[in-house]
Coordinates of C-alpha atoms in Angstrom, one line a residue:
M1267 CA 77.8 -128.9 37.9
I1268 CA 80.1 -132.5 38.7
T1269 CA 81.0 -133.8 35.5
A1270 CA 84.1 -136.6 34.0
S1271 CA 82.3 -135.8 30.2
H1272 CA 84.4 -138.9 28.3
N1273 CA 87.2 -139.4 30.7
P1274 CA 87.4 -142.2 33.1
K1275 CA 84.8 -142.0 36.2
N1276 CA 87.9 -141.6 38.6
D1277 CA 88.6 -138.1 37.1
N1278 CA 85.6 -136.6 37.8
G1279 CA 85.9 -132.5 37.8
Y1280 CA 83.3 -129.9 37.9
K1281 CA 82.5 -126.6 36.1
V1282 CA 81.2 -123.3 37.8
Y1283 CA 78.4 -121.2 36.2
W1284 CA 77.7 -117.1 37.0
E1285 CA 74.0 -116.0 37.3
N1286 CA 74.5 -115.6 33.4
G1287 CA 74.0 -119.0 32.8
A1288 CA 77.7 -119.0 31.2
Q1289 CA 80.8 -120.3 33.0
I1290 CA 83.3 -118.2 35.0
K1291 CA 86.2 -116.3 33.4
P1292 CA 89.0 -114.0 35.5
P1293 CA 88.1 -112.4 37.5
L1294 CA 85.6 -114.5 38.9
D1295 CA 87.2 -117.6 39.8
E1296 CA 90.4 -115.7 41.5
G1297 CA 87.2 -113.9 44.0
I1298 CA 85.7 -117.7 44.1
A1299 CA 89.2 -119.0 45.0
A1300 CA 89.8 -116.4 47.6
C1301 CA 86.2 -117.0 49.3
I1302 CA 87.1 -120.5 49.6
E1303 CA 89.9 -120.1 51.4
E1304 CA 88.2 -117.4 53.7
H1305 CA 85.8 -120.6 54.7
R1306 CA 87.8 -123.4 54.8
E1307 CA 86.7 -125.1 58.0
P1308 CA 83.1 -126.0 57.1
R1309 CA 79.9 -124.9 59.4
S1310 CA 78.6 -128.6 59.4
W1311 CA 79.4 -132.1 58.0
D1312 CA 75.6 -133.1 59.1
V1313 CA 73.9 -133.3 55.4
E1314 CA 70.7 -135.7 56.6
G1315 CA 68.0 -133.8 55.4
I1316 CA 69.3 -131.1 53.9
E1317 CA 66.9 -131.4 51.0
H1318 CA 64.2 -130.2 53.1
D1319 CA 66.1 -126.7 54.7
E1320 CA 64.8 -123.7 53.2
R1321 CA 67.7 -122.4 51.2
V1322 CA 67.6 -125.0 49.3
E1323 CA 65.3 -125.7 45.9
D1324 CA 65.2 -128.2 43.8
V1325 CA 65.0 -126.6 40.8
T1326 CA 65.4 -130.2 38.0
V1327 CA 62.1 -130.4 36.9
P1328 CA 60.9 -126.8 36.0
M1329 CA 64.2 -126.2 34.6
M1330 CA 64.3 -129.0 32.4
D1331 CA 61.2 -128.5 31.1
A1332 CA 62.4 -124.6 30.5
Y1333 CA 65.2 -126.0 28.4
F1334 CA 63.0 -128.2 25.9
A1335 CA 60.6 -125.4 26.0
E1336 CA 63.1 -122.8 25.0
A1337 CA 64.8 -125.4 22.5
Q1338 CA 61.2 -124.6 20.3
K1339 CA 62.1 -121.8 19.1
L1340 CA 64.6 -123.7 16.5
V1341 CA 61.9 -125.9 14.9
Q1342 CA 61.2 -124.8 11.5
D1343 CA 58.9 -126.7 10.2
V1344 CA 56.5 -129.1 12.4
E1345 CA 55.1 -130.7 9.5
L1346 CA 57.9 -131.7 7.7
N1347 CA 59.6 -132.8 10.7
Q1348 CA 56.6 -135.2 11.5
S1349 CA 56.5 -136.4 8.2
T1350 CA 60.4 -137.3 7.0
L1351 CA 61.2 -141.1 6.3
L1352 CA 65.0 -140.3 7.5
Q1353 CA 66.0 -143.1 9.7
Y1354 CA 69.1 -142.4 11.9
V1355 CA 71.2 -144.7 14.6
Y1356 CA 71.6 -142.7 18.0
T1357 CA 74.3 -143.3 20.5
P1358 CA 74.7 -141.3 23.8
M1359 CA 78.1 -143.8 24.2
H1360 CA 77.3 -145.7 27.6
G1361 CA 76.2 -142.1 29.4
V1362 CA 73.2 -139.5 30.1
G1363 CA 71.8 -138.6 26.6
A1364 CA 69.3 -140.8 25.8
P1365 CA 66.2 -139.7 27.6
F1366 CA 67.3 -136.0 26.8
A1367 CA 68.2 -136.4 23.2
A1368 CA 64.6 -138.8 23.1
R1369 CA 62.2 -136.0 24.4
M1370 CA 64.2 -133.1 22.1
L1371 CA 63.9 -135.2 19.0
S1372 CA 60.0 -135.8 20.1
S1373 CA 59.9 -132.1 20.7
F1374 CA 60.7 -131.0 17.1
G1375 CA 58.2 -133.7 15.8
L1376 CA 61.3 -135.7 14.1
P1377 CA 61.3 -139.6 14.6
P1378 CA 62.5 -141.5 17.1
F1379 CA 66.0 -142.6 16.9
V1380 CA 67.5 -146.6 16.6
A1381 CA 69.8 -146.8 19.6
V1382 CA 72.6 -148.8 20.0
P1383 CA 71.6 -151.0 22.9
E1384 CA 74.7 -152.2 23.4
Q1385 CA 75.6 -148.3 24.4
E1386 CA 71.8 -147.1 25.4
Q1387 CA 72.1 -147.0 29.6
P1388 CA 74.8 -144.9 31.0
D1389 CA 77.6 -146.8 32.2
P1390 CA 80.6 -145.2 33.6
D1391 CA 83.1 -148.2 32.5
F1392 CA 82.7 -147.9 28.7
P1393 CA 82.2 -151.7 28.0
T1394 CA 82.4 -151.0 24.0
V1395 CA 84.9 -148.9 23.9
S1396 CA 87.9 -148.0 24.3
F1397 CA 87.7 -144.1 24.9
P1398 CA 83.5 -143.1 24.9
N1399 CA 84.5 -140.1 22.6
P1400 CA 83.1 -139.8 19.4
E1401 CA 86.1 -138.0 17.9
E1402 CA 88.4 -141.6 18.7
K1403 CA 88.6 -143.9 15.8
G1404 CA 86.5 -146.6 15.9
A1405 CA 84.0 -145.1 18.8
L1406 CA 81.1 -145.3 16.5
D1407 CA 82.0 -148.4 15.1
M1408 CA 78.5 -150.6 16.7
A1409 CA 76.5 -147.1 15.6
K1410 CA 77.5 -147.2 11.7
S1411 CA 77.5 -151.6 12.2
L1412 CA 73.8 -151.5 13.1
A1413 CA 73.1 -148.7 10.6
D1414 CA 74.6 -151.1 8.0
A1415 CA 72.6 -153.8 9.5
Q1416 CA 69.0 -151.7 8.9
N1417 CA 70.0 -150.1 5.5
I1418 CA 70.1 -146.5 7.6
G1419 CA 72.6 -144.1 6.5
L1420 CA 72.9 -141.7 8.9
V1421 CA 74.7 -141.8 12.4
I1422 CA 74.6 -139.2 15.3
A1423 CA 76.3 -139.5 18.9
N1424 CA 76.7 -137.8 22.0
D1425 CA 79.6 -137.9 24.1
P1426 CA 78.6 -139.2 27.5
D1427 CA 77.7 -135.8 29.5
A1428 CA 75.8 -135.0 26.3
D1429 CA 77.3 -131.8 25.6
R1430 CA 79.1 -132.8 22.1
F1431 CA 77.8 -133.9 19.1
A1432 CA 79.0 -136.0 16.0
A1433 CA 77.5 -137.6 13.1
A1434 CA 78.7 -139.9 10.4
E1435 CA 76.7 -140.3 7.3
K1436 CA 77.0 -143.1 4.3
Q1437 CA 78.1 -141.8 1.4
R1438 CA 76.5 -143.5 -1.5
D1439 CA 79.2 -145.7 -2.6
G1440 CA 78.3 -147.0 0.8
S1441 CA 81.5 -145.7 2.8
W1442 CA 81.2 -143.8 5.5
L1443 CA 81.5 -140.2 6.1
M1444 CA 82.8 -139.5 9.5
F1445 CA 81.9 -135.8 9.9
T1446 CA 84.8 -133.2 11.7
G1447 CA 84.4 -130.5 13.9
D1448 CA 85.2 -128.4 11.8
Q1449 CA 83.2 -129.2 9.4
L1450 CA 80.0 -129.7 11.3
G1451 CA 80.7 -125.9 12.8
A1452 CA 80.3 -124.7 8.8
I1453 CA 76.8 -127.3 8.3
F1454 CA 75.7 -125.7 11.2
A1455 CA 76.7 -122.2 10.4
A1456 CA 75.3 -122.5 7.0
Y1457 CA 71.9 -123.6 8.8
V1458 CA 71.9 -121.1 12.0
L1459 CA 72.2 -118.5 8.8
E1460 CA 69.5 -119.4 7.0
M1461 CA 67.1 -119.8 9.9
A1462 CA 68.3 -116.1 10.9
R1463 CA 67.0 -114.8 7.8
S1464 CA 63.7 -116.7 7.7
A1465 CA 63.0 -114.8 11.4
R1466 CA 64.2 -111.7 9.5
V1467 CA 67.1 -111.1 11.5
P1468 CA 69.6 -108.4 9.9
D1469 CA 72.9 -110.8 8.5
A1470 CA 74.6 -107.6 10.6
K1471 CA 73.0 -108.2 14.2
L1472 CA 73.7 -112.1 13.3
A1473 CA 77.1 -112.7 15.9
M1474 CA 78.7 -116.7 15.2
V1475 CA 81.9 -116.7 17.3
N1476 CA 84.4 -120.0 17.1
S1477 CA 87.6 -121.1 19.0
T1478 CA 91.2 -119.4 18.0
V1479 CA 92.2 -123.5 17.2
S1480 CA 88.9 -123.6 14.6
S1481 CA 89.1 -123.7 11.1
R1482 CA 88.8 -120.4 9.1
M1483 CA 85.7 -121.3 7.4
L1484 CA 83.5 -119.9 10.1
E1485 CA 85.1 -116.4 9.4
T1486 CA 85.4 -116.2 5.8
M1487 CA 81.3 -117.2 5.7
A1488 CA 80.8 -113.7 7.8
R1489 CA 82.9 -111.9 5.5
V1490 CA 81.0 -113.2 2.3
E1491 CA 77.7 -113.4 4.3
G1492 CA 77.8 -110.2 6.0
F1493 CA 77.4 -111.8 9.7
Y1494 CA 79.3 -110.7 13.3
Y1495 CA 82.2 -112.8 13.4
A1496 CA 84.9 -113.6 16.1
D1497 CA 87.4 -115.2 17.8
T1498 CA 88.1 -116.1 21.1
L1499 CA 90.5 -118.5 23.6
T1500 CA 90.0 -121.8 23.6
G1501 CA 86.6 -123.2 25.8
F1502 CA 82.8 -122.1 26.1
K1503 CA 83.7 -120.1 29.4
W1504 CA 85.3 -117.4 26.2
M1505 CA 82.6 -118.3 23.7
A1506 CA 80.0 -118.0 26.4
N1507 CA 80.4 -114.4 27.8
E1508 CA 81.1 -113.4 24.4
L1509 CA 78.0 -114.0 23.1
E1510 CA 75.8 -112.8 25.9
A1511 CA 78.2 -109.5 25.5
L1512 CA 77.4 -109.0 22.2
Q1513 CA 73.5 -110.0 22.8
N1514 CA 73.7 -107.4 25.1
Q1515 CA 75.1 -105.4 22.1
G1516 CA 72.0 -105.8 20.0
Y1517 CA 73.4 -108.7 18.4
F1518 CA 71.4 -112.2 17.9
I1519 CA 73.2 -115.0 18.8
G1520 CA 73.4 -117.8 16.6
L1521 CA 76.1 -120.0 16.5
G1522 CA 79.2 -120.8 19.0
Y1523 CA 81.5 -123.9 17.9
E1524 CA 84.9 -125.3 18.7
E1525 CA 86.4 -127.6 16.4
A1526 CA 86.6 -130.6 19.3
I1527 CA 82.6 -131.1 18.3
G1528 CA 81.2 -128.7 20.8
Y1529 CA 78.7 -126.5 19.4
M1530 CA 75.8 -124.1 21.0
I1531 CA 72.7 -123.3 19.1
H1532 CA 71.3 -119.6 19.7
D1533 CA 71.1 -118.6 23.4
H1534 CA 68.8 -120.8 25.6
V1535 CA 72.1 -122.7 26.9
L1536 CA 74.8 -120.7 27.3
D1537 CA 77.3 -123.5 26.6
K1538 CA 78.0 -126.6 24.5
D1539 CA 74.9 -128.8 24.2
G1540 CA 75.0 -131.9 22.2
V1541 CA 71.3 -132.6 22.7
T1542 CA 70.0 -129.3 20.8
A1543 CA 73.1 -129.4 18.4
L1544 CA 71.2 -133.3 17.7
A1545 CA 67.7 -132.6 17.4
V1546 CA 68.5 -129.3 14.9
F1547 CA 70.9 -131.5 12.7
V1548 CA 68.6 -134.0 12.4
Q1549 CA 66.2 -131.4 11.4
L1550 CA 68.4 -129.9 8.6
A1551 CA 69.1 -133.9 7.5
A1552 CA 65.1 -134.4 7.5
R1553 CA 64.9 -131.1 5.3
L1554 CA 67.4 -132.9 3.1
H1555 CA 66.0 -136.1 2.9
A1556 CA 62.9 -134.4 1.5
K1557 CA 64.8 -133.8 -1.6
G1558 CA 66.7 -136.3 -2.6
Q1559 CA 70.3 -134.8 -0.9
T1560 CA 72.0 -135.3 2.0
V1561 CA 73.9 -133.8 4.6
G1562 CA 77.2 -134.5 2.7
D1563 CA 75.4 -132.7 -0.5
Y1564 CA 74.9 -129.4 1.8
L1565 CA 78.4 -129.3 3.0
E1566 CA 79.4 -129.5 -0.8
S1567 CA 77.4 -126.6 -1.8

């Protein structure tokens, strides 16, 4: 997969995934590099008609359909989702997230977002922000201004390639609380634990991991609540492969997260996924809103 994420368009890089759906880790990278060295001369530079070659299969549409269908396992109360009066502003930060976020939210039965119009369409020049990472100071200013103008108390965001998720919530004094990556990790962990218990997954068979540079809150929660916890090297290639290995040992994949606002919830994507995280977060916010509570209240509890 070719992506520049939230970097300038000239900084395109790529991610390589193995047959298990997770990014490669050593020694697979070494094997691929060796294979490249053995085949440095292309057999042909002619790409005309390659999409019709019998060895090429376009799986885009069925893969997307399967992705959204699998995410339905995370829907908790569709009637509550459909009836919520919760409003929220969303920005994809000039990236690709808007149509996928809209479809995911709709599949959960949640109301549509109020989009930041200036940032809704993909634009590799990122004209309205100095750096299109939702973590950066000022990156959500336009979203918060729109929310203020429309008396909306919640702002959510993806980075340009929609694998990261960020959120801010208006407090009772009118100020905005920008959730840190670790705070969101704790919120997701608590909610995933609730969801697993409602599905009768034994606590001891629920697995959650985070990167070694992230908060120790998840480790403390595991010690108190009884679910399995591990930390890994930084990067989802380590976390996803660790969780897949645990799944093969009979564990239920709950959560993987890193403090840099990356979240992997459940097992249908073995990588950080900002779109699934977004829908799960809004679903939680809708439940809390029905009780007169905020996500900030949930974090403090």
